[in-house]
Amino acid sequence: MNIAHLISSNGLFGAEKVMLNLAAGLARQGVLCRIFVLKNGHNPHVEVAEAAAENGLSCDVIECGGRFDFGAVSRMAGLLKKNNIDILHTHNYKSDFLGLLAVKKIGIPIVATLHGYIGDNFKVRFYEAIDRSILKFFSRVVFVDRSLEKWFPGAKFNYEVINNGISAAGIDEPRQEDKIFRVGTVGRLSREKGQGFLIEAFSRFISGHPDAELVIVGDGPDSQRLKSQVSNLGLGKKVIFAGFQKDVAPYYKKMDVFILPSLLEHCPLSVLEAMSFGKAVAATKVGGVPELIRDGETGYVVAPGSSEEIYQVLLKLAADSSLRIHLGQSASSFVKKHYSVEKMVESYLRVYQAVSR
């Protein structure tokens, strides 16, 4: 079986990492995988292509001038034929649209994974609406969590839910190298990720915990606003903006607590990663988060947009190191059992086999 994965990317974020994890896992099972990356002329990002090469995955970058570049469709169809691709697997709305046109030219099945809708402006909402209207023409559609079903009441196409999977990271010994209580978060800096609520909660928390530190890993359009918020709150060097990091593992390892303050999520990879590293995690009750975190057992869930609830969780976790260790161990075991790359790969293999019959 020869699978091509297609994505139009704005950087190396959750969907890109899931796609790479899946392709690498499939390759270990002997499945031939190739990555196609649409390079947007107006906003070129090929970080995912670079990451694919570093992981030993074959990759082609396809120049694409706009949302509806039909020249890119022809180039893609040519690559699909040249590489004897059996199934095309697409990973966001632009790749869904152009990929569907490409497979129609050569007559192979197409699978889409719906990683989630953002809808942060009218243009994005328009393209997401187009995406929802064309998914009925796909051989199979995969949702990364059940919360996405709300977009498709009475869906008349074949879909199933396959959760994201990650490689088990393992738990290090409890940190002892410094006395800093380190709170961390990882993600794109954008409004829907809600980092401003975490900063607000941390500004209250630090008044009673002067040795605490907040580390924000990631970059994005909200970067300057968040930095201004930190400055206005007088937090100075207590909040560290680490920027985009290709390797996030060293940052997870130094965290005592991981917080995901998002207003919108589906099956967040950063939560899975933090849990895998055995960190005490708190995340907002949105999308598929309640499926990942069993409140009080593998972490805590808090209300979206509530800096007060984040603050209360920080107080509870800072006061009890044994609680942090217990939650981290439970979280790591839970992820290994239910959200492994191997389990994700097995589920996708069943999808590929079904559509290729």
PDB file of N, CA and C in Angstrom, residues 199-266:
ATOM      1  N   ILE A 199      -2.021  33.971  31.737  1.00  0.00           N
ATOM      2  CA  ILE A 199      -1.172  35.067  32.224  1.00  0.00           C
ATOM      3  C   ILE A 199      -1.859  35.809  33.360  1.00  0.00           C
ATOM      4  N   GLU A 200      -3.163  36.047  33.203  1.00  0.00           N
ATOM      5  CA  GLU A 200      -3.930  36.733  34.251  1.00  0.00           C
ATOM      6  C   GLU A 200      -3.935  35.919  35.542  1.00  0.00           C
ATOM      7  N   ALA A 201      -4.149  34.614  35.428  1.00  0.00           N
ATOM      8  CA  ALA A 201      -4.149  33.751  36.614  1.00  0.00           C
ATOM      9  C   ALA A 201      -2.765  33.724  37.256  1.00  0.00           C
ATOM     10  N   PHE A 202      -1.744  33.657  36.435  1.00  0.00           N
ATOM     11  CA  PHE A 202      -0.370  33.601  36.952  1.00  0.00           C
ATOM     12  C   PHE A 202       0.001  34.892  37.672  1.00  0.00           C
ATOM     13  N   SER A 203      -0.521  36.030  37.209  1.00  0.00           N
ATOM     14  CA  SER A 203      -0.209  37.309  37.868  1.00  0.00           C
ATOM     15  C   SER A 203      -0.734  37.335  39.295  1.00  0.00           C
ATOM     16  N   ARG A 204      -1.835  36.640  39.556  1.00  0.00           N
ATOM     17  CA  ARG A 204      -2.355  36.514  40.922  1.00  0.00           C
ATOM     18  C   ARG A 204      -1.558  35.480  41.705  1.00  0.00           C
ATOM     19  N   PHE A 205      -1.260  34.380  41.040  1.00  0.00           N
ATOM     20  CA  PHE A 205      -0.573  33.266  41.694  1.00  0.00           C
ATOM     21  C   PHE A 205       0.809  33.672  42.207  1.00  0.00           C
ATOM     22  N   ILE A 206       1.506  34.478  41.446  1.00  0.00           N
ATOM     23  CA  ILE A 206       2.900  34.786  41.773  1.00  0.00           C
ATOM     24  C   ILE A 206       3.025  35.670  43.015  1.00  0.00           C
ATOM     25  N   SER A 207       1.947  36.362  43.372  1.00  0.00           N
ATOM     26  CA  SER A 207       2.019  37.207  44.570  1.00  0.00           C
ATOM     27  C   SER A 207       2.282  36.380  45.825  1.00  0.00           C
ATOM     28  N   GLY A 208       1.815  35.130  45.832  1.00  0.00           N
ATOM     29  CA  GLY A 208       2.062  34.239  46.969  1.00  0.00           C
ATOM     30  C   GLY A 208       3.148  33.217  46.700  1.00  0.00           C
ATOM     31  N   HIS A 209       3.662  33.209  45.448  1.00  0.00           N
ATOM     32  CA  HIS A 209       4.688  32.241  45.053  1.00  0.00           C
ATOM     33  C   HIS A 209       5.756  32.969  44.234  1.00  0.00           C
ATOM     34  N   PRO A 210       6.558  33.774  44.900  1.00  0.00           N
ATOM     35  CA  PRO A 210       7.525  34.627  44.186  1.00  0.00           C
ATOM     36  C   PRO A 210       8.594  33.852  43.421  1.00  0.00           C
ATOM     37  N   ASP A 211       8.774  32.566  43.730  1.00  0.00           N
ATOM     38  CA  ASP A 211       9.764  31.772  43.007  1.00  0.00           C
ATOM     39  C   ASP A 211       9.184  31.084  41.771  1.00  0.00           C
ATOM     40  N   ALA A 212       7.933  31.364  41.459  1.00  0.00           N
ATOM     41  CA  ALA A 212       7.294  30.730  40.301  1.00  0.00           C
ATOM     42  C   ALA A 212       7.714  31.400  39.001  1.00  0.00           C
ATOM     43  N   GLU A 213       7.538  30.663  37.923  1.00  0.00           N
ATOM     44  CA  GLU A 213       7.899  31.143  36.596  1.00  0.00           C
ATOM     45  C   GLU A 213       6.903  30.554  35.585  1.00  0.00           C
ATOM     46  N   LEU A 214       6.521  31.339  34.604  1.00  0.00           N
ATOM     47  CA  LEU A 214       5.634  30.879  33.540  1.00  0.00           C
ATOM     48  C   LEU A 214       6.402  30.852  32.232  1.00  0.00           C
ATOM     49  N   VAL A 215       6.390  29.700  31.569  1.00  0.00           N
ATOM     50  CA  VAL A 215       7.076  29.545  30.282  1.00  0.00           C
ATOM     51  C   VAL A 215       6.022  29.287  29.205  1.00  0.00           C
ATOM     52  N   ILE A 216       6.017  30.147  28.191  1.00  0.00           N
ATOM     53  CA  ILE A 216       5.072  30.045  27.081  1.00  0.00           C
ATOM     54  C   ILE A 216       5.858  29.667  25.834  1.00  0.00           C
ATOM     55  N   VAL A 217       5.628  28.466  25.335  1.00  0.00           N
ATOM     56  CA  VAL A 217       6.341  27.967  24.166  1.00  0.00           C
ATOM     57  C   VAL A 217       5.429  28.062  22.945  1.00  0.00           C
ATOM     58  N   GLY A 218       5.895  28.761  21.922  1.00  0.00           N
ATOM     59  CA  GLY A 218       5.110  28.898  20.703  1.00  0.00           C
ATOM     60  C   GLY A 218       5.199  30.298  20.149  1.00  0.00           C
ATOM     61  N   ASP A 219       4.659  30.467  18.957  1.00  0.00           N
ATOM     62  CA  ASP A 219       4.643  31.770  18.314  1.00  0.00           C
ATOM     63  C   ASP A 219       3.335  31.898  17.548  1.00  0.00           C
ATOM     64  N   GLY A 220       3.013  33.107  17.127  1.00  0.00           N
ATOM     65  CA  GLY A 220       1.778  33.306  16.383  1.00  0.00           C
ATOM     66  C   GLY A 220       1.331  34.750  16.398  1.00  0.00           C
ATOM     67  N   PRO A 221       0.168  35.011  15.820  1.00  0.00           N
ATOM     68  CA  PRO A 221      -0.289  36.390  15.643  1.00  0.00           C
ATOM     69  C   PRO A 221      -0.603  37.141  16.927  1.00  0.00           C
ATOM     70  N   ASP A 222      -0.790  36.430  18.021  1.00  0.00           N
ATOM     71  CA  ASP A 222      -1.128  37.076  19.300  1.00  0.00           C
ATOM     72  C   ASP A 222       0.098  37.374  20.155  1.00  0.00           C
ATOM     73  N   SER A 223       1.274  37.138  19.625  1.00  0.00           N
ATOM     74  CA  SER A 223       2.509  37.260  20.397  1.00  0.00           C
ATOM     75  C   SER A 223       2.684  38.638  21.028  1.00  0.00           C
ATOM     76  N   GLN A 224       2.540  39.696  20.232  1.00  0.00           N
ATOM     77  CA  GLN A 224       2.795  41.030  20.746  1.00  0.00           C
ATOM     78  C   GLN A 224       1.768  41.453  21.781  1.00  0.00           C
ATOM     79  N   ARG A 225       0.517  41.072  21.576  1.00  0.00           N
ATOM     80  CA  ARG A 225      -0.521  41.420  22.549  1.00  0.00           C
ATOM     81  C   ARG A 225      -0.243  40.761  23.896  1.00  0.00           C
ATOM     82  N   LEU A 226       0.178  39.502  23.864  1.00  0.00           N
ATOM     83  CA  LEU A 226       0.463  38.782  25.103  1.00  0.00           C
ATOM     84  C   LEU A 226       1.678  39.370  25.817  1.00  0.00           C
ATOM     85  N   LYS A 227       2.679  39.757  25.068  1.00  0.00           N
ATOM     86  CA  LYS A 227       3.861  40.384  25.665  1.00  0.00           C
ATOM     87  C   LYS A 227       3.505  41.729  26.298  1.00  0.00           C
ATOM     88  N   SER A 228       2.600  42.453  25.660  1.00  0.00           N
ATOM     89  CA  SER A 228       2.147  43.723  26.236  1.00  0.00           C
ATOM     90  C   SER A 228       1.377  43.482  27.522  1.00  0.00           C
ATOM     91  N   GLN A 229       0.561  42.422  27.544  1.00  0.00           N
ATOM     92  CA  GLN A 229      -0.185  42.071  28.755  1.00  0.00           C
ATOM     93  C   GLN A 229       0.775  41.768  29.907  1.00  0.00           C
ATOM     94  N   VAL A 230       1.810  41.007  29.623  1.00  0.00           N
ATOM     95  CA  VAL A 230       2.818  40.679  30.640  1.00  0.00           C
ATOM     96  C   VAL A 230       3.476  41.945  31.170  1.00  0.00           C
ATOM     97  N   SER A 231       3.813  42.835  30.255  1.00  0.00           N
ATOM     98  CA  SER A 231       4.459  44.089  30.649  1.00  0.00           C
ATOM     99  C   SER A 231       3.528  44.949  31.500  1.00  0.00           C
ATOM    100  N   ASN A 232       2.273  45.045  31.094  1.00  0.00           N
ATOM    101  CA  ASN A 232       1.304  45.874  31.822  1.00  0.00           C
ATOM    102  C   ASN A 232       1.021  45.339  33.221  1.00  0.00           C
ATOM    103  N   LEU A 233       1.149  44.018  33.393  1.00  0.00           N
ATOM    104  CA  LEU A 233       0.923  43.401  34.698  1.00  0.00           C
ATOM    105  C   LEU A 233       2.183  43.426  35.567  1.00  0.00           C
ATOM    106  N   GLY A 234       3.271  43.938  35.009  1.00  0.00           N
ATOM    107  CA  GLY A 234       4.511  44.050  35.778  1.00  0.00           C
ATOM    108  C   GLY A 234       5.171  42.725  36.094  1.00  0.00           C
ATOM    109  N   LEU A 235       4.975  41.742  35.213  1.00  0.00           N
ATOM    110  CA  LEU A 235       5.503  40.407  35.486  1.00  0.00           C
ATOM    111  C   LEU A 235       6.970  40.255  35.084  1.00  0.00           C
ATOM    112  N   GLY A 236       7.455  41.178  34.258  1.00  0.00           N
ATOM    113  CA  GLY A 236       8.868  41.213  33.914  1.00  0.00           C
ATOM    114  C   GLY A 236       9.416  39.879  33.480  1.00  0.00           C
ATOM    115  N   LYS A 237      10.509  39.439  34.109  1.00  0.00           N
ATOM    116  CA  LYS A 237      11.190  38.211  33.718  1.00  0.00           C
ATOM    117  C   LYS A 237      10.521  36.956  34.276  1.00  0.00           C
ATOM    118  N   LYS A 238       9.421  37.120  34.981  1.00  0.00           N
ATOM    119  CA  LYS A 238       8.717  35.959  35.529  1.00  0.00           C
ATOM    120  C   LYS A 238       7.946  35.188  34.452  1.00  0.00           C
ATOM    121  N   VAL A 239       7.734  35.808  33.307  1.00  0.00           N
ATOM    122  CA  VAL A 239       7.093  35.129  32.180  1.00  0.00           C
ATOM    123  C   VAL A 239       8.091  35.078  31.035  1.00  0.00           C
ATOM    124  N   ILE A 240       8.390  33.876  30.579  1.00  0.00           N
ATOM    125  CA  ILE A 240       9.372  33.677  29.508  1.00  0.00           C
ATOM    126  C   ILE A 240       8.658  33.249  28.233  1.00  0.00           C
ATOM    127  N   PHE A 241       8.853  34.019  27.174  1.00  0.00           N
ATOM    128  CA  PHE A 241       8.334  33.645  25.867  1.00  0.00           C
ATOM    129  C   PHE A 241       9.455  32.917  25.130  1.00  0.00           C
ATOM    130  N   ALA A 242       9.317  31.609  25.022  1.00  0.00           N
ATOM    131  CA  ALA A 242      10.378  30.793  24.429  1.00  0.00           C
ATOM    132  C   ALA A 242      10.322  30.771  22.912  1.00  0.00           C
ATOM    133  N   GLY A 243       9.215  31.262  22.330  1.00  0.00           N
ATOM    134  CA  GLY A 243       9.078  31.244  20.882  1.00  0.00           C
ATOM    135  C   GLY A 243       8.823  29.850  20.345  1.00  0.00           C
ATOM    136  N   PHE A 244       8.849  29.729  19.013  1.00  0.00           N
ATOM    137  CA  PHE A 244       8.649  28.417  18.391  1.00  0.00           C
ATOM    138  C   PHE A 244       9.858  27.535  18.664  1.00  0.00           C
ATOM    139  N   GLN A 245       9.594  26.291  19.042  1.00  0.00           N
ATOM    140  CA  GLN A 245      10.662  25.335  19.313  1.00  0.00           C
ATOM    141  C   GLN A 245      10.390  24.045  18.540  1.00  0.00           C
ATOM    142  N   LYS A 246      11.358  23.652  17.737  1.00  0.00           N
ATOM    143  CA  LYS A 246      11.207  22.408  16.976  1.00  0.00           C
ATOM    144  C   LYS A 246      11.175  21.211  17.925  1.00  0.00           C
ATOM    145  N   ASP A 247      12.012  21.256  18.954  1.00  0.00           N
ATOM    146  CA  ASP A 247      12.049  20.190  19.955  1.00  0.00           C
ATOM    147  C   ASP A 247      11.519  20.746  21.274  1.00  0.00           C
ATOM    148  N   VAL A 248      10.323  20.330  21.647  1.00  0.00           N
ATOM    149  CA  VAL A 248       9.667  20.867  22.840  1.00  0.00           C
ATOM    150  C   VAL A 248       9.966  20.024  24.089  1.00  0.00           C
ATOM    151  N   ALA A 249      10.514  18.837  23.882  1.00  0.00           N
ATOM    152  CA  ALA A 249      10.735  17.917  25.008  1.00  0.00           C
ATOM    153  C   ALA A 249      11.498  18.547  26.173  1.00  0.00           C
ATOM    154  N   PRO A 250      12.593  19.287  25.942  1.00  0.00           N
ATOM    155  CA  PRO A 250      13.309  19.864  27.091  1.00  0.00           C
ATOM    156  C   PRO A 250      12.457  20.821  27.917  1.00  0.00           C
ATOM    157  N   TYR A 251      11.479  21.464  27.282  1.00  0.00           N
ATOM    158  CA  TYR A 251      10.610  22.400  28.002  1.00  0.00           C
ATOM    159  C   TYR A 251       9.592  21.644  28.851  1.00  0.00           C
ATOM    160  N   TYR A 252       9.014  20.566  28.297  1.00  0.00           N
ATOM    161  CA  TYR A 252       8.107  19.755  29.101  1.00  0.00           C
ATOM    162  C   TYR A 252       8.825  19.214  30.341  1.00  0.00           C
ATOM    163  N   LYS A 253      10.050  18.762  30.159  1.00  0.00           N
ATOM    164  CA  LYS A 253      10.789  18.140  31.254  1.00  0.00           C
ATOM    165  C   LYS A 253      11.013  19.095  32.419  1.00  0.00           C
ATOM    166  N   LYS A 254      11.113  20.390  32.128  1.00  0.00           N
ATOM    167  CA  LYS A 254      11.385  21.372  33.181  1.00  0.00           C
ATOM    168  C   LYS A 254      10.116  21.924  33.830  1.00  0.00           C
ATOM    169  N   MET A 255       8.952  21.512  33.327  1.00  0.00           N
ATOM    170  CA  MET A 255       7.694  22.003  33.888  1.00  0.00           C
ATOM    171  C   MET A 255       7.307  21.205  35.126  1.00  0.00           C
ATOM    172  N   ASP A 256       6.706  21.894  36.090  1.00  0.00           N
ATOM    173  CA  ASP A 256       6.050  21.224  37.209  1.00  0.00           C
ATOM    174  C   ASP A 256       4.567  21.016  36.907  1.00  0.00           C
ATOM    175  N   VAL A 257       3.999  21.970  36.206  1.00  0.00           N
ATOM    176  CA  VAL A 257       2.571  21.941  35.866  1.00  0.00           C
ATOM    177  C   VAL A 257       2.415  22.420  34.422  1.00  0.00           C
ATOM    178  N   PHE A 258       1.543  21.746  33.684  1.00  0.00           N
ATOM    179  CA  PHE A 258       1.217  22.180  32.321  1.00  0.00           C
ATOM    180  C   PHE A 258      -0.229  22.659  32.301  1.00  0.00           C
ATOM    181  N   ILE A 259      -0.450  23.820  31.698  1.00  0.00           N
ATOM    182  CA  ILE A 259      -1.803  24.374  31.603  1.00  0.00           C
ATOM    183  C   ILE A 259      -2.152  24.627  30.131  1.00  0.00           C
ATOM    184  N   LEU A 260      -3.305  24.149  29.708  1.00  0.00           N
ATOM    185  CA  LEU A 260      -3.833  24.477  28.373  1.00  0.00           C
ATOM    186  C   LEU A 260      -5.086  25.328  28.572  1.00  0.00           C
ATOM    187  N   PRO A 261      -5.019  26.651  28.302  1.00  0.00           N
ATOM    188  CA  PRO A 261      -6.151  27.540  28.579  1.00  0.00           C
ATOM    189  C   PRO A 261      -7.043  27.810  27.365  1.00  0.00           C
ATOM    190  N   SER A 262      -7.044  26.924  26.375  1.00  0.00           N
ATOM    191  CA  SER A 262      -7.707  27.176  25.097  1.00  0.00           C
ATOM    192  C   SER A 262      -9.211  27.399  25.218  1.00  0.00           C
ATOM    193  N   LEU A 263      -9.718  28.239  24.332  1.00  0.00           N
ATOM    194  CA  LEU A 263     -11.160  28.433  24.191  1.00  0.00           C
ATOM    195  C   LEU A 263     -11.732  27.453  23.168  1.00  0.00           C
ATOM    196  N   LEU A 264     -10.854  26.914  22.323  1.00  0.00           N
ATOM    197  CA  LEU A 264     -11.275  25.996  21.266  1.00  0.00           C
ATOM    198  C   LEU A 264     -10.191  24.949  21.065  1.00  0.00           C
ATOM    199  N   GLU A 265     -10.549  23.676  21.187  1.00  0.00           N
ATOM    200  CA  GLU A 265      -9.616  22.578  20.950  1.00  0.00           C
ATOM    201  C   GLU A 265     -10.413  21.371  20.470  1.00  0.00           C
ATOM    202  N   HIS A 266      -9.686  20.349  20.035  1.00  0.00           N
ATOM    203  CA  HIS A 266     -10.335  19.095  19.672  1.00  0.00           C
ATOM    204  C   HIS A 266      -9.623  17.931  20.371  1.00  0.00           C
TER     205      HIS A 266
END
